[in-house]
Coordinates of C-alpha atoms in Angstrom, one line a residue:
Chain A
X1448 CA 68.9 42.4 99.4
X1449 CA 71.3 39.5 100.8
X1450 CA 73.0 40.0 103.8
X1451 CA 76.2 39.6 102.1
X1452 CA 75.4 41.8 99.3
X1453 CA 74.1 44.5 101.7
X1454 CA 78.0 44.6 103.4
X1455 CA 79.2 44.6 99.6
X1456 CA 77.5 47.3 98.7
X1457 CA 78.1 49.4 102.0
X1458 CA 82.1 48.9 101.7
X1459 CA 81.7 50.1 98.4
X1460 CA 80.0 53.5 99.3
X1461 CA 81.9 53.8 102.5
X1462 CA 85.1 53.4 99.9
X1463 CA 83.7 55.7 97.3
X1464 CA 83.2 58.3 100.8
X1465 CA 86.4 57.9 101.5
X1466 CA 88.2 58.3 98.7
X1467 CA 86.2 61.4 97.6
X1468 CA 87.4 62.6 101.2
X1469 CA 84.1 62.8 102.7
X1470 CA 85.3 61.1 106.2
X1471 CA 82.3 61.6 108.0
X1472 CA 79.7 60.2 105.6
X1473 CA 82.4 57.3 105.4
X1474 CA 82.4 56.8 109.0
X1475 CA 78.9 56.7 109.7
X1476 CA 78.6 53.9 106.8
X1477 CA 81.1 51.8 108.5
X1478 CA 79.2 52.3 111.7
X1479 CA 75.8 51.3 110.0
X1480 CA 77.6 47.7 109.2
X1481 CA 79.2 47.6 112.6
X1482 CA 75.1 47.8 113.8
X1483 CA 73.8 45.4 110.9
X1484 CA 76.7 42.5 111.6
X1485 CA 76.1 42.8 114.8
X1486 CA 72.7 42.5 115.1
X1487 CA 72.7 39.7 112.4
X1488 CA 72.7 36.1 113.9
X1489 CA 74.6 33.3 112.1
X1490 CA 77.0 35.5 110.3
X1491 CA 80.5 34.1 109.2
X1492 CA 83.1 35.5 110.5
X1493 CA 81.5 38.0 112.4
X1494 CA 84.6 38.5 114.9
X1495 CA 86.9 38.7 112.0
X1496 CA 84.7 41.4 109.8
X1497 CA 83.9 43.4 112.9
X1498 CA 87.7 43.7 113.5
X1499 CA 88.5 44.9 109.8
X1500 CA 85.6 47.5 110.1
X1501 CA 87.1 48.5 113.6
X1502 CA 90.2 49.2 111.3
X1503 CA 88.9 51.2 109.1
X1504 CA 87.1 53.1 111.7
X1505 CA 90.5 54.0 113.3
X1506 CA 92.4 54.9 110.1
X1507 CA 89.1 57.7 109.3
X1508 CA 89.2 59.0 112.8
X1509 CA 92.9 59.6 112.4
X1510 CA 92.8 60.8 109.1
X1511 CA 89.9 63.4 110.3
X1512 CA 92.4 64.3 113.5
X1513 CA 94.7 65.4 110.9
X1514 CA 93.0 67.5 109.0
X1515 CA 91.4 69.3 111.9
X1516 CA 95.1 70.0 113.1
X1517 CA 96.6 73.6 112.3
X1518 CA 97.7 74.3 109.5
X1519 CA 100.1 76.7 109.0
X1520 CA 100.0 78.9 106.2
X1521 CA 102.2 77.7 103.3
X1522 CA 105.0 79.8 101.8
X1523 CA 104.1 80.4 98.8
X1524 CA 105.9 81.1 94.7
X1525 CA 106.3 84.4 93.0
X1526 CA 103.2 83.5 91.0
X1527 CA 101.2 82.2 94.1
X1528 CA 102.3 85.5 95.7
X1529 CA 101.1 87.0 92.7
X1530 CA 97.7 86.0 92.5
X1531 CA 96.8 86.4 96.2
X1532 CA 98.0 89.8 95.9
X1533 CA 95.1 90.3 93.3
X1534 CA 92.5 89.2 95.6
X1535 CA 91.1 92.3 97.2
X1536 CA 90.0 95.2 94.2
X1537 CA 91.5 98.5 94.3
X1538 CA 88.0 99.6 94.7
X1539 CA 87.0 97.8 97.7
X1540 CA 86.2 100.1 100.4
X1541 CA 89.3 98.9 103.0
X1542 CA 91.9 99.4 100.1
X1543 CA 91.4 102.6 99.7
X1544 CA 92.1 102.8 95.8
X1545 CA 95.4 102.0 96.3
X1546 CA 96.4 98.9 94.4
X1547 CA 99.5 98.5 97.2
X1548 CA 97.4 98.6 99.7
X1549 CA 94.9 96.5 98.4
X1550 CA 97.7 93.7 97.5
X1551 CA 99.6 94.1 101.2
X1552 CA 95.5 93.3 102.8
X1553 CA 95.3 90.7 100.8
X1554 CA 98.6 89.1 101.5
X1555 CA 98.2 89.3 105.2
X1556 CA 94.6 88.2 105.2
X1557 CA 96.1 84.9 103.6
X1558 CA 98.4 84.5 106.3
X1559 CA 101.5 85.7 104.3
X1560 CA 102.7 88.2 107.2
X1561 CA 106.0 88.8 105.8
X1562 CA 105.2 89.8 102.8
X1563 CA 102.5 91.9 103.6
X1564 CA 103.9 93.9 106.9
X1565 CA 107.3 94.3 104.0
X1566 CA 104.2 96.2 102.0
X1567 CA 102.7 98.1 104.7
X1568 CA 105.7 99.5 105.9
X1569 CA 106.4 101.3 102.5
X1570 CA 103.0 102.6 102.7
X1571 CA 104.2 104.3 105.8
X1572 CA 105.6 107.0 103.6
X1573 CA 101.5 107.7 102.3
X1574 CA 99.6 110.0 104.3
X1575 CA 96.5 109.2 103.5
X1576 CA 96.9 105.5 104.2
X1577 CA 99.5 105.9 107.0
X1578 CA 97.5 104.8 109.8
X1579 CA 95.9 101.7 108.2
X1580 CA 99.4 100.9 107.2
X1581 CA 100.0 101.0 110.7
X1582 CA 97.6 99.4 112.4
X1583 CA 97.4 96.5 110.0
X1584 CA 101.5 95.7 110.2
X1585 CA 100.3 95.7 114.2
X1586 CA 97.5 93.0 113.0
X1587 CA 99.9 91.0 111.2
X1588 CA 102.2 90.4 114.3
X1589 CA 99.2 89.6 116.9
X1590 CA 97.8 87.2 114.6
X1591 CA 101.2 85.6 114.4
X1592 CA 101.1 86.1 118.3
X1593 CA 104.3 87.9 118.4
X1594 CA 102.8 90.7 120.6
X1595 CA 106.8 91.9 122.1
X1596 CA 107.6 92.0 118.0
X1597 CA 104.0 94.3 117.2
X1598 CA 104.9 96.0 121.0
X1599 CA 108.1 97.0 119.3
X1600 CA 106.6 98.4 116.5
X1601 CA 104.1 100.5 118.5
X1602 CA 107.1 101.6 120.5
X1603 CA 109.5 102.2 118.0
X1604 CA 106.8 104.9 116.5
X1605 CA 105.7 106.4 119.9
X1606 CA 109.3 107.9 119.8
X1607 CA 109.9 108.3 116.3
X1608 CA 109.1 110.5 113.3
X1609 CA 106.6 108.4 111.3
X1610 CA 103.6 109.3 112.8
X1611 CA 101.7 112.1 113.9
X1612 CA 100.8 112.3 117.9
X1613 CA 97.2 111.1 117.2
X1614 CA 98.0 108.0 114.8
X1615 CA 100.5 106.5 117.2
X1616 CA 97.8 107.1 119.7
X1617 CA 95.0 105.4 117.5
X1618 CA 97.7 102.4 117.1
X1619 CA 98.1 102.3 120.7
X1620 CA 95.1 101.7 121.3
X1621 CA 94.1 99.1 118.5
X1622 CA 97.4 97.6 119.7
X1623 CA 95.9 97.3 123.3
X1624 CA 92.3 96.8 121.6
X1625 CA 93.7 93.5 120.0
X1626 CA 96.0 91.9 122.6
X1627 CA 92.8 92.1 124.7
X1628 CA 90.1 90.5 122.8
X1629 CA 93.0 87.8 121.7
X1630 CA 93.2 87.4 125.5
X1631 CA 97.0 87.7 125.2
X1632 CA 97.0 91.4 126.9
X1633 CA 98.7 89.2 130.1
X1634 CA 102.2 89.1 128.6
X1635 CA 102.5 92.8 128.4
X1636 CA 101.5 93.2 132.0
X1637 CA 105.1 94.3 132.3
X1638 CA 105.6 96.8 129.7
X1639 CA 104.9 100.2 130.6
X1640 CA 102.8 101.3 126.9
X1641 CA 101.8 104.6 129.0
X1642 CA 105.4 106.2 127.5
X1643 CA 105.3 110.0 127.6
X1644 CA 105.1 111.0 124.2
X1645 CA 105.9 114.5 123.6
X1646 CA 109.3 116.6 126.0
X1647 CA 107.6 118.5 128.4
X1648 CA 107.6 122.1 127.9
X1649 CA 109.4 124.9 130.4
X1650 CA 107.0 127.5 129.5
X1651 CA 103.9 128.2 130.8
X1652 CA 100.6 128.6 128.6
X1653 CA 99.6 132.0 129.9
X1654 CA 103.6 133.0 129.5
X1655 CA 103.4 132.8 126.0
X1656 CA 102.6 136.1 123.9
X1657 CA 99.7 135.8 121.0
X1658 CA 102.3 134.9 117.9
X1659 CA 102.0 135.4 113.9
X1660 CA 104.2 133.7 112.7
X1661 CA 107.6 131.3 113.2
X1662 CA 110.4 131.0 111.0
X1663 CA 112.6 128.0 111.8
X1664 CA 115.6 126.0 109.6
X1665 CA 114.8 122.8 107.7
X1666 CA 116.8 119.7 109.1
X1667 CA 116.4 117.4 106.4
X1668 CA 115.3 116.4 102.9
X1669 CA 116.3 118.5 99.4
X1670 CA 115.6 122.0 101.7
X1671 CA 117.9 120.6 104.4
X1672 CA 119.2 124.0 106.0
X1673 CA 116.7 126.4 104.1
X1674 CA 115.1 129.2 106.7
X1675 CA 111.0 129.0 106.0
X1676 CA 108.9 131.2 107.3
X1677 CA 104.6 130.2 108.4
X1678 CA 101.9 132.0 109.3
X1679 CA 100.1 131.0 112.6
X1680 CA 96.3 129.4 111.7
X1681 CA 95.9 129.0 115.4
X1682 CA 97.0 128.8 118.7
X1683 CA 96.7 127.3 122.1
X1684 CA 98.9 128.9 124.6
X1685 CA 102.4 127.0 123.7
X1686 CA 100.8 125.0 120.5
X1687 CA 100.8 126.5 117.2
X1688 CA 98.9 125.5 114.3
X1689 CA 100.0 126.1 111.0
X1690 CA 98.8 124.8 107.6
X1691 CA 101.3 123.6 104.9
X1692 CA 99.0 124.0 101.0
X1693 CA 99.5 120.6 99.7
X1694 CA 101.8 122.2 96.8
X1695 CA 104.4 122.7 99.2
X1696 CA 105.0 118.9 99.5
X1697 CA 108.5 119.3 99.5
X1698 CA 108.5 121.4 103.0
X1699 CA 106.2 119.2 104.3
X1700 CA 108.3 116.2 103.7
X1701 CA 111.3 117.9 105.4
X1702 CA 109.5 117.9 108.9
X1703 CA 108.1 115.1 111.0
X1704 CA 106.6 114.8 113.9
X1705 CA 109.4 114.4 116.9
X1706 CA 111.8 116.9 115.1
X1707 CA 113.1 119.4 117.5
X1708 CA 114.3 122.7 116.1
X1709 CA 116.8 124.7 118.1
X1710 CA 116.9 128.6 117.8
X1711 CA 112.8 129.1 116.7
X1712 CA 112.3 132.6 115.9
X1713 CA 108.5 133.6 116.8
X1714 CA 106.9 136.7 115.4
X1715 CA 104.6 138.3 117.9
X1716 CA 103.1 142.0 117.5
X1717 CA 105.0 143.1 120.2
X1718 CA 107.5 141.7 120.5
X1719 CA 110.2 139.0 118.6
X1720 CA 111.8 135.9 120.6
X1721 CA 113.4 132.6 120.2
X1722 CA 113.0 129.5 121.4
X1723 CA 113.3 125.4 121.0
X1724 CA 109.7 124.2 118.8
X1725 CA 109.0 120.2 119.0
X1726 CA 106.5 119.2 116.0
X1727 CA 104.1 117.4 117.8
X1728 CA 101.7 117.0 114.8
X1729 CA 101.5 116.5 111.2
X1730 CA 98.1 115.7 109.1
X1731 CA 96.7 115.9 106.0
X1732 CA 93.2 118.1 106.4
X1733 CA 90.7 115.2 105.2
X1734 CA 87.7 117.4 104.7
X1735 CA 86.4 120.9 104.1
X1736 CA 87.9 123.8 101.7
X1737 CA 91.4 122.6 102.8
X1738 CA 91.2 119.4 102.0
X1739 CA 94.6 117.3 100.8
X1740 CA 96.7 120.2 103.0
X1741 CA 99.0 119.6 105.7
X1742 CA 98.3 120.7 109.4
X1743 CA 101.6 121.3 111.5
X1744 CA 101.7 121.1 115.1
X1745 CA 104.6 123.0 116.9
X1746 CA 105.2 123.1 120.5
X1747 CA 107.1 125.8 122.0
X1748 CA 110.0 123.8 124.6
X1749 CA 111.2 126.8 125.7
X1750 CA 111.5 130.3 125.1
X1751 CA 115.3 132.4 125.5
X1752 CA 115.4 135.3 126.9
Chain B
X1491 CA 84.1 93.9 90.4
X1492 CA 84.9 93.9 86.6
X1493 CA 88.1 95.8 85.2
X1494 CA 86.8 97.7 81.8
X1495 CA 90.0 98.9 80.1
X1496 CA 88.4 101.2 77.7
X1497 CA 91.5 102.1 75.6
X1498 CA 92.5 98.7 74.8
X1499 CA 89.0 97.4 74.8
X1500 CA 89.5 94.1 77.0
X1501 CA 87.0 93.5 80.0
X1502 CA 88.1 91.0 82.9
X1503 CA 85.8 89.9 85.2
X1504 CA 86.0 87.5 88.1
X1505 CA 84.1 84.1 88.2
X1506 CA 84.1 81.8 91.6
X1507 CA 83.2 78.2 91.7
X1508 CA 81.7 78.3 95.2
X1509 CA 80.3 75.3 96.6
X1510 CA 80.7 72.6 100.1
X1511 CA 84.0 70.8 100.2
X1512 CA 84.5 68.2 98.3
X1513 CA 82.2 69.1 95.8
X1514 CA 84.3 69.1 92.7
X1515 CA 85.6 73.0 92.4
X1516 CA 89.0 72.3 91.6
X1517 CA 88.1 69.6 89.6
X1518 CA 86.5 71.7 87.2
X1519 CA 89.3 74.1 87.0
X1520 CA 91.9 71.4 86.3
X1521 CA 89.5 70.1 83.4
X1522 CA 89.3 73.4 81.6
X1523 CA 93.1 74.4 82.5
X1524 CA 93.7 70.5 80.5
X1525 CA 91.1 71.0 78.0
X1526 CA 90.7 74.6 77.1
X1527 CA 94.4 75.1 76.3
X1528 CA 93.6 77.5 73.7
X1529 CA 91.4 79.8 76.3
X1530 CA 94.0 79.6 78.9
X1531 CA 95.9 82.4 79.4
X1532 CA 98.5 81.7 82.2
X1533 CA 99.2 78.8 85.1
X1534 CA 96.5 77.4 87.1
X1535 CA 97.7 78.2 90.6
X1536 CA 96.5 76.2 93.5
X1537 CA 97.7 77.4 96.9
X1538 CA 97.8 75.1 99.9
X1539 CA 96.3 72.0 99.3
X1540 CA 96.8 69.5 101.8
X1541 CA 95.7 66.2 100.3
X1542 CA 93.4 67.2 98.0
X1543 CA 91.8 69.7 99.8
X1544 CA 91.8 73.2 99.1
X1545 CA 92.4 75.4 101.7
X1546 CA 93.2 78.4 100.0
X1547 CA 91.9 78.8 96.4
X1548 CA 92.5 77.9 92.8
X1549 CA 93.4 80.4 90.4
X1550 CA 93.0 79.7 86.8
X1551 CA 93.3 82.9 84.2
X1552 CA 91.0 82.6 80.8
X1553 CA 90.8 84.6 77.4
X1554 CA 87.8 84.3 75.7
X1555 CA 88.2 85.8 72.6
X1556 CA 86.2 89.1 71.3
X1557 CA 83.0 89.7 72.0
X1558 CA 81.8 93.5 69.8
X1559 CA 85.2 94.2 69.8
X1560 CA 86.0 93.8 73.7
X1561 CA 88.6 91.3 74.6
X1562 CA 87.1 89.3 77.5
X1563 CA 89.4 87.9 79.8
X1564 CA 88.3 85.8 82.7
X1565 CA 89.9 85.1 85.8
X1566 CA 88.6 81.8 87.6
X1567 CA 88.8 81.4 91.4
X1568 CA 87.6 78.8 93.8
X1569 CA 87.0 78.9 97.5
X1570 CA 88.1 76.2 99.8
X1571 CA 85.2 74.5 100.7
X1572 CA 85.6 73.1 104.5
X1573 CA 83.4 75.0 106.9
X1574 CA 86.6 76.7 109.0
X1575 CA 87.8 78.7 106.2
X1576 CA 85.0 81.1 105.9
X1577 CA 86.9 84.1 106.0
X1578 CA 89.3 83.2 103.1
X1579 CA 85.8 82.4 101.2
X1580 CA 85.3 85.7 101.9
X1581 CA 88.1 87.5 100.4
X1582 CA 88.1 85.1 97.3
X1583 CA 84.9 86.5 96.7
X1584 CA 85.8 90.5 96.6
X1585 CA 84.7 91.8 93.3
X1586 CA 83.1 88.7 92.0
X1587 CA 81.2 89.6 88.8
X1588 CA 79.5 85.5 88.2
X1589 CA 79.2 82.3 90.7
X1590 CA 79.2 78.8 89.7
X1591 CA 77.9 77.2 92.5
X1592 CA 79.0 73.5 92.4
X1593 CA 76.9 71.1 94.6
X1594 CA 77.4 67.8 95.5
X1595 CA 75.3 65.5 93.8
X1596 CA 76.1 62.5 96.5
X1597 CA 72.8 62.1 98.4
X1598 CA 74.7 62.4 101.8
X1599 CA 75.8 65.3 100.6
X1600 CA 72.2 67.0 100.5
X1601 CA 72.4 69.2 103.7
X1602 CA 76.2 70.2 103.4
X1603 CA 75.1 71.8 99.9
X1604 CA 72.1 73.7 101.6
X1605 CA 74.4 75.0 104.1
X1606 CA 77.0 76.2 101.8
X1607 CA 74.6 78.0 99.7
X1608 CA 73.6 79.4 103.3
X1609 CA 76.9 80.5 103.6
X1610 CA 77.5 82.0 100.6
X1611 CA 74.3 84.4 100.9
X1612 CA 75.5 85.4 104.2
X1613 CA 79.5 85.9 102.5
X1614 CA 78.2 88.1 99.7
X1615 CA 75.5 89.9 102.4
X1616 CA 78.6 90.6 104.5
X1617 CA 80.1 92.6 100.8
X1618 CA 76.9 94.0 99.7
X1619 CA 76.2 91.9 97.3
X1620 CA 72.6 90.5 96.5
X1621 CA 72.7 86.8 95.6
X1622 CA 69.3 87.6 93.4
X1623 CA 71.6 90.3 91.2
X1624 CA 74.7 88.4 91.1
X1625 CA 74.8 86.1 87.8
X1626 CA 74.9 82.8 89.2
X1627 CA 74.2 78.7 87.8
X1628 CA 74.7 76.3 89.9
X1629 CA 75.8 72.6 88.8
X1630 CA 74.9 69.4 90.4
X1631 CA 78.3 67.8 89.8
X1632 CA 79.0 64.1 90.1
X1633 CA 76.6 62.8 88.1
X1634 CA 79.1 60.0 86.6
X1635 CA 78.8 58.1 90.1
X1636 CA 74.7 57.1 89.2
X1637 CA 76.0 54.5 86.3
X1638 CA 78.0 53.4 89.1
X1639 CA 74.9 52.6 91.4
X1640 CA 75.5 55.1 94.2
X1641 CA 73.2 56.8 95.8
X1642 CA 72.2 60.4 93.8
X1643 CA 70.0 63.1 94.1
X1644 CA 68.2 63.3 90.9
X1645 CA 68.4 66.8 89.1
X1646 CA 64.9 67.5 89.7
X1647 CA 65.0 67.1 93.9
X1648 CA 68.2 69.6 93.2
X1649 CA 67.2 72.6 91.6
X1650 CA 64.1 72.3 93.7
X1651 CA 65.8 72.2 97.1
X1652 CA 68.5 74.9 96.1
X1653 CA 67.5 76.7 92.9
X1654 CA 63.2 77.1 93.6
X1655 CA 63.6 80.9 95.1
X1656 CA 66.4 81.4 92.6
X1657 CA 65.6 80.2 89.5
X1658 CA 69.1 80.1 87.5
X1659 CA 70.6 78.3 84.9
X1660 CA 71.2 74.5 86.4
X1661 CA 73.8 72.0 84.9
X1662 CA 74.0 67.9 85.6
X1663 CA 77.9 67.7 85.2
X1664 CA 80.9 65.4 86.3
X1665 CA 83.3 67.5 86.4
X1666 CA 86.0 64.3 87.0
X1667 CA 84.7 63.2 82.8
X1668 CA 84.4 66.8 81.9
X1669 CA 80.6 66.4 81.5
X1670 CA 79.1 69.9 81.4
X1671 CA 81.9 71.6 82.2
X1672 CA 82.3 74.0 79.2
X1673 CA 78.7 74.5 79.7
X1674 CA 78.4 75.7 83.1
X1675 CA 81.6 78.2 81.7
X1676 CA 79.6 79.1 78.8
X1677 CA 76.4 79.5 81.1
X1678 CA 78.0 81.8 83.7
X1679 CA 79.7 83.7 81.2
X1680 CA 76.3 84.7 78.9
X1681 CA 74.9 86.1 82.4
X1682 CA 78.1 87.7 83.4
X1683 CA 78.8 89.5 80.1
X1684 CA 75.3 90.6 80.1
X1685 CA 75.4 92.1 83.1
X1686 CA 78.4 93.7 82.5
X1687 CA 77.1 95.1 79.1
X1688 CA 74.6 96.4 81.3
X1689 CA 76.6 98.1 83.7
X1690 CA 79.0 99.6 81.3
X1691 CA 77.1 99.7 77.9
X1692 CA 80.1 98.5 76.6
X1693 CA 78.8 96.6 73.3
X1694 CA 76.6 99.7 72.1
X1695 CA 79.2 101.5 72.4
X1696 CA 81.0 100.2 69.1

């Protein structure tokens, strides 16, 4: 092939590179005439078609600069929002089979935060996807690297009713977990994370008689003010266990974890007493014959004599 | 993973168009969203180009009429293609029930579509899916550029380099002309629905 037809046909293909968007196969065609004019004696022009291929050369390596450059993710339509939302199944193992759930992963693995911590914070209200809820609404701020924004959340639950004692202490530490591998765990050097969760208690383990049962007012919910009374499952000195059949949703729903109940009566064998409880746990038993009940924690504050 | 609705006999499954950037994935959503107007059965979507790259996907809904009764809908998904958005190429691929893969006919192109098939063994390993069970054609797209004297890969170099080990349907297409596009649809459709008549035993049961 003539020399001159060999540069047509290059410009062409570098064009046709280009324009299909494939920069790099562009450049290196642009680079393969650079070589061939160069080492071509007797060409015309040669200055003067170097320089237009130097051109070109610049324009691709600023268009490739571009596209590597972040890019944030978009904001998207209703019907955009729509379809991402559909992108993870209901059956896929992380969703849990909850179609909410699977829509609010799939929304913030897209980069739509907003959205998606808007849809994991109603799935605070589900038990048995409470803590992924959780910890994925934390994910959704560090990835945005808003760690004081996720450092609020963490906070606002370690003193709040939402979740039990060992899911804010799971968040915690996914919450510490990811500032650290994001190598961002230096701008919390200053926040003190270690809060004390639960009031101390007054009592002493070894104080505390062998009890039965409790009995203690409702503060909130359609039972608001109703006396109920539970059987003891278990105890450790000032913790009592107690387990809530899943039927009695409606009792369960009246207490969370953090609630502090004034005026506790607690049935020993020998003896009756009173005292301030604070629920310091509430679970849904996830295996075994109870399976799908609810697990109460109560810790005894103090007892009146 | 398909949707069987066995009350109001309609099955949905998922197709991706897979493939190495550039290759001509959204290209061949936007010719059967333009030419299949009777089969479409809502708004393409296309989130976040940027130029004409996808960085997102392409979402394109289909209904396919009745096949032993069923109403078979199909929902059509690309990935973006560019090497840096594996983990959305991922999640696009979540319960896929049939891949087109699209490959690059361009003969620069050769090793980019080796390493995107590469990557999408690895992306469905990562879900537990086996790329030798998954109905799958793949479709050497771009053939339109040969009449134009640049440099190809002819089909036969092709299927040999990514199709030997996996011997599936193969398509020549240009997906710009609409060459072959209904038939790689067509294609990946026969093997989905037959797997999914498998899995469900949904035509025998009429």
């Amino acid at each position: 092939m003539r020399f001159d037809e060999k540069i047509k046909s290059l410009v062409k293909e570098a064009e046709l590179y280009r324009s299909q968007g494939l920069l790099n196969e562009a450049l290196d065609t642009y680079k393969k005439m650079q070589v061939l004019i160069e080492s071509t004696q007797n060409v015309k022009n040669k200055e003067t078609l170097l320089k237009k291929i130097s051109n070109k050369v610049d324009a691709l390596y600023h268009q490739m600069e571009e596209e590597l450059s972040d890019i944030k993710p978009p904001e998207v339509s209703k019907d955009e929002q729509d379809a991402i939302e559909n992108l993870i199944p209901k059956d896929d193992p992380e969703a849990k089979g909850s179609p909410e759930m699977a829509a609010a992963l799939s929304l913030a693995k897209t980069g739509q935060f907003d959205q998606a911590i808007e849809k994991f914070t109603q799935l605070l209200s589900q038990d048995s996807l409470r803590f992924d809820a959780a910890k994925n609404i934390v994910w959704c701020w560090i990835q945005q690297k808003e760690v004081e924004k996720a450092l609020g959340r963490v906070k606002q639950w370690m003193v709040g009713n939402v979740l039990s004692l060992d899911e804010v202490n799971g968040v915690r530490a996914y919450f510490e977990a990811l500032v650290k591998e994001l190598g961002l765990d230096a701008q919390i050097s200053t926040v003190n994370i270690q809060k004390k969760l639960e009031p101390e208690s007054e009592v002493e383990d070894q104080d505390i008689l062998d009890i039965n049962s409790t009995r203690f007012k409702l503060l909130r919910g359609s039972r608001k003010g109703e006396e109920v009374e539970l059987e003891i499952s278990f105890q450790a000195g000032k913790y009592l266990k107690m387990l809530v059949p899943k039927r009695d949703r409606q009792l369960i729903e009246s207490v969370n974890v953090g609630d502090r109940f004034n005026g506790m009566q607690f049935y020993s064998p020998m003896a009756i007493f009173s005292g301030t409880g604070y629920v310091s746990s509430k679970v849904t038993i996830s295996a075994g014959p109870k399976k799908g009940d609810y697990s109460l924690e109560i810790k005894i504050l103090n007892i009146q004599t | 993973m398909a949707v069987l609705n066995a009350k109001n006999r309609e099955i949905q499954c998922k197709i991706v168009y897979y493939g190495p950037g550039r290759s001509g994935k959204t290209t061949n959503l936007e010719f059967i969203h333009k030419n299949y107007t009777k089969q479409v059965a809502g708004k393409m979507i296309s989130i976040d180009t940027h130029g004409d790259r996808t960085l997102f996907f392409d979402f394109l809904p289909l209904g396919l009429g009745k096949i032993k009764g069923c109403d078979i809908k199909a929902q059509l998904y690309t990935v973006p293609g560019q090497v840096q958005y594996r983990s959305t190429r991922e999640l696009v691929l979540k319960g896929v029930d049939g891949i087109v893969f699209v490959a690059d006919s361009l003969k620069v192109r050769r090793e980019k579509n080796m390493l995107s098939l590469k990557d999408m063994h690895e992306n469905l390993k990562k879900i537990g899916i086996d790329i030798r069970k998954i109905p799958l054609v793949f479709q050497y797209n771009k053939r339109d550029l040969e009449k134009q004297g640049f440099p190809l890969m002819p089909f036969e170099k092709m299927d040999h380099e990514l199709n030997r080990q996996l011997r599936v349907p193969s398509f020549n297409a240009s997906a710009l002309t609409g060459e072959s596009v209904g038939k790689t649809l067509s294609g990946i459709m026969k093997l989905t629905l037959q797997n999914l008549q498998k899995e469900f035993q949904w035509a025998q049961n009429r």
